[in-house]
C-alpha positions as a printed NumPy array, in Angstrom:
array([[ -6.044,  17.962,   9.424],
       [ -6.285,  15.34 ,  12.152],
       [ -3.745,  13.121,  10.355],
       [ -1.328,  16.054,   9.95 ],
       [ -1.562,  16.739,  13.695],
       [ -0.948,  13.059,  14.415],
       [  2.132,  13.032,  12.187],
       [  3.593,  16.206,  13.688],
       [  6.724,  17.06 ,  11.717],
       [  7.053,  13.551,  10.271],
       [  7.229,  13.632,   6.456],
       [  8.343,  10.913,   4.077],
       [ 11.776,  11.497,   2.555],
       [ 12.095,   8.261,   0.557],
       [ 10.124,   5.35 ,  -0.862],
       [ 11.397,   1.782,  -0.53 ],
       [ 12.965,   1.674,  -4.016],
       [ 15.056,   4.719,  -3.106],
       [ 16.591,   3.058,  -0.036],
       [ 19.771,   1.771,  -1.719],
       [ 23.472,   1.419,  -0.842],
       [ 23.997,   4.881,  -2.377],
       [ 22.31 ,   6.313,   0.751],
       [ 24.63 ,   4.493,   3.16 ],
       [ 24.909,   6.515,   6.368],
       [ 22.161,   8.98 ,   5.444],
       [ 19.026,   9.725,   7.473],
       [ 15.663,   8.729,   5.996],
       [ 12.024,   8.833,   7.017],
       [  9.822,   6.113,   5.534],
       [  6.217,   5.019,   5.948],
       [  4.464,   1.759,   5.173],
       [  2.678,  -1.305,   6.478],
       [  4.373,  -4.248,   8.147],
       [  4.525,  -7.355,   5.969],
       [  6.437,  -9.49 ,   8.479],
       [  8.15 ,  -9.289,  11.861],
       [ 10.947, -11.66 ,  12.89 ],
       [ 12.517, -11.517,  16.351],
       [ 15.706, -13.467,  17.061],
       [ 18.932, -13.201,  19.073],
       [ 18.434,  -9.626,  20.236],
       [ 17.516,  -8.366,  16.745],
       [ 14.093,  -7.527,  15.308],
       [ 13.697,  -7.656,  11.536],
       [ 10.699,  -5.802,  10.106],
       [  9.74 ,  -5.952,   6.437],
       [  8.035,  -2.615,   5.704],
       [  6.004,  -2.254,   2.509],
       [  4.927,   0.86 ,   0.618],
       [  3.501,   1.5  ,  -2.85 ],
       [  6.915,   1.032,  -4.479],
       [  7.977,  -2.238,  -2.83 ],
       [  9.522,  -3.375,   0.438],
       [ 12.433,  -2.446,   2.69 ],
       [ 14.033,  -4.024,   5.73 ],
       [ 14.15 ,  -2.274,   9.105],
       [ 16.612,  -3.874,  11.546],
       [ 16.416,  -3.034,  15.255],
       [ 19.339,  -4.069,  17.483],
       [ 17.839,  -4.275,  20.943],
       [ 21.141,  -3.538,  22.708],
       [ 21.428,  -0.21 ,  20.85 ],
       [ 17.802,   0.97 ,  21.02 ],
       [ 16.119,   3.151,  23.621],
       [ 13.52 ,   1.68 ,  25.961],
       [ 10.775,   3.685,  24.218],
       [ 11.778,   2.446,  20.775],
       [ 11.932,  -1.148,  22.017],
       [  8.43 ,  -0.784,  23.454],
       [  7.07 ,   0.447,  20.109],
       [  8.698,  -2.361,  18.166],
       [  7.366,  -4.936,  20.637],
       [  3.802,  -3.78 ,  19.892],
       [  3.94 ,  -4.105,  16.107],
       [  2.644,  -7.104,  14.164],
       [  1.742,  -7.873,  10.566],
       [ -0.335,  -5.146,   8.852],
       [  0.657,  -2.448,  11.357],
       [  0.892,   0.971,   9.674],
       [  3.94 ,   2.884,  10.845],
       [  6.641,   5.422,  10.131],
       [ 10.351,   4.89 ,  10.754],
       [ 13.207,   7.345,  11.038],
       [ 16.704,   5.972,  10.834],
       [ 20.029,   5.587,   9.049],
       [ 20.553,   3.575,   5.894],
       [ 23.135,   0.803,   6.102],
       [ 24.465,  -1.301,   3.238],
       [ 23.278,  -4.898,   3.542],
       [ 23.581,  -7.261,   0.579],
       [ 20.794,  -9.602,   1.722],
       [ 18.247,  -6.799,   2.216],
       [ 15.853,  -5.602,  -0.503],
       [ 17.683,  -3.156,  -2.804],
       [ 20.927,  -3.949,  -0.945],
       [ 20.285,  -1.714,   2.071],
       [ 18.457,  -1.723,   5.399],
       [ 17.313,   0.952,   7.823],
       [ 18.616,   1.109,  11.403],
       [ 15.778,   2.906,  13.261],
       [ 16.272,   5.732,  15.743],
       [ 12.563,   6.527,  16.093],
       [  9.233,   5.013,  15.089],
       [  5.651,   6.188,  14.953],
       [  2.825,   3.646,  15.13 ],
       [ -0.073,   4.955,  13.055],
       [ -2.439,   1.991,  13.226],
       [ -2.428,  -1.452,  14.835],
       [ -4.57 ,  -4.195,  13.255],
       [ -7.373,  -5.499,  15.439],
       [ -7.749,  -8.755,  13.492],
       [ -5.317, -10.968,  11.62 ],
       [ -6.2  , -11.832,   7.981],
       [ -7.015, -15.467,   7.251],
       [ -4.078, -15.697,   4.841],
       [ -0.533, -14.467,   4.34 ],
       [  0.246, -11.784,   1.77 ],
       [  3.441, -13.697,   0.972],
       [  1.776, -16.865,  -0.328],
       [  0.46 , -20.169,   0.95 ],
       [ -3.128, -21.35 ,   0.795],
       [ -5.722, -18.698,   0.034],
       [ -9.328, -18.73 ,   1.266],
       [-12.254, -18.459,  -1.125],
       [-12.68 , -15.41 ,  -3.332],
       [-15.748, -14.413,  -1.321],
       [-13.704, -14.401,   1.897],
       [-10.889, -12.412,   0.253],
       [-13.361,  -9.833,  -1.07 ],
       [-14.634,  -9.354,   2.49 ],
       [-11.157,  -8.121,   3.413],
       [-10.181,  -6.727,   0.015],
       [ -7.8  ,  -4.116,   1.434],
       [ -5.617,  -6.897,   2.859],
       [ -6.056,  -9.086,  -0.239],
       [ -4.73 ,  -6.314,  -2.49 ],
       [ -1.474,  -6.318,  -0.537],
       [ -0.498,  -9.618,  -2.197],
       [  2.141,  -9.163,  -4.907],
       [  0.118, -11.23 ,  -7.404],
       [ -2.985,  -9.072,  -6.903],
       [ -0.934,  -5.892,  -7.318],
       [  0.731,  -7.303, -10.448],
       [ -2.678,  -7.762, -12.108],
       [ -3.489,  -4.067, -11.642],
       [ -0.013,  -3.044, -12.801],
       [ -0.481,  -5.029, -16.015],
       [ -3.949,  -3.528, -16.549],
       [ -2.521,  -0.035, -16.082],
       [  0.261,  -0.694, -18.592],
       [ -2.166,  -2.086, -21.199],
       [ -4.632,   0.794, -20.806],
       [ -1.812,   3.344, -21.002],
       [ -0.455,   1.721, -24.197],
       [ -3.913,   1.683, -25.833],
       [ -4.541,   5.322, -24.857],
       [ -1.157,   6.462, -26.147],
       [ -1.636,   4.611, -29.443],
       [ -5.068,   6.138, -30.018],
       [ -3.932,   9.65 , -29.018],
       [ -0.876,   9.4  , -31.286],
       [ -3.166,   8.468, -34.167],
       [ -5.513,  11.423, -33.775],
       [ -8.375,   9.847, -31.842],
       [-10.37 ,  11.867, -29.313],
       [-11.245,  10.259, -25.996],
       [-14.819,  10.997, -24.911],
       [-16.354,   9.997, -21.587],
       [-20.045,   9.387, -22.177],
       [-22.801,   9.099, -19.563],
       [-23.932,   5.551, -18.836],
       [-27.614,   4.697, -19.03 ],
       [-29.291,   1.817, -17.239],
       [-32.832,   0.53 , -17.615],
       [-33.709,   0.066, -13.945],
       [-33.116,   2.045, -10.768],
       [-30.848,  -0.545,  -9.161],
       [-28.907,   1.964,  -7.051],
       [-31.85 ,   3.472,  -5.203],
       [-34.435,   5.444,  -7.132],
       [-34.497,   8.527,  -4.917],
       [-31.089,   9.805,  -6.008],
       [-31.101,   8.694,  -9.651],
       [-31.66 ,  11.075, -12.558],
       [-34.275,   9.71 , -14.966],
       [-34.421,  10.441, -18.7  ],
       [-36.48 ,   9.3  , -21.651],
       [-34.402,   7.198, -24.027],
       [-36.226,   6.352, -27.273],
       [-39.502,   6.939, -25.391],
       [-38.525,   4.493, -22.639],
       [-37.485,   5.416, -19.083],
       [-33.755,   5.151, -18.357],
       [-31.461,   6.312, -15.558],
       [-27.986,   7.799, -15.361],
       [-25.684,   5.656, -13.272],
       [-24.169,   7.136, -10.135],
       [-20.798,   5.389, -10.341]])
């Protein structure tokens, strides 16, 4: 409920893949996290990412209100935000269109900067990336791995279902109470103690 109050009447109307030249001149409300910010010659370019992909938000400082300028000055990479604006055809933008903002809502500002860029370059060790896994999973390569896994699992499931197989989810038994014995359910398995996993 707290998030709903924070958002007020802001609701997403489109995902990034839906922001296309076909919407030229139409109003949209989008949400995402900032992948990059580029400020030059009175224009601020923001690459906003969501679960579908990325979209470009272009702020012309001479046309924006003082309040909107202040909000855009505060954003940096990995900021979570919402943007309301008009779609404008732009060949060089993702999907051939950009958003000219009329309002913005900053939902979260990052307190630390990740030790690597989500767009490439040198990556730190796996251990370091796992420490900040939420940021690591924003890399396109990391997301592609999960997309491929999803496609393979879906294909296997569909094949088995189409051929009359029944999917059964069985309980998993482990031989030692590795997750904290107080909350584990113990059973006898072939006269030996075993435990149901919690995960």
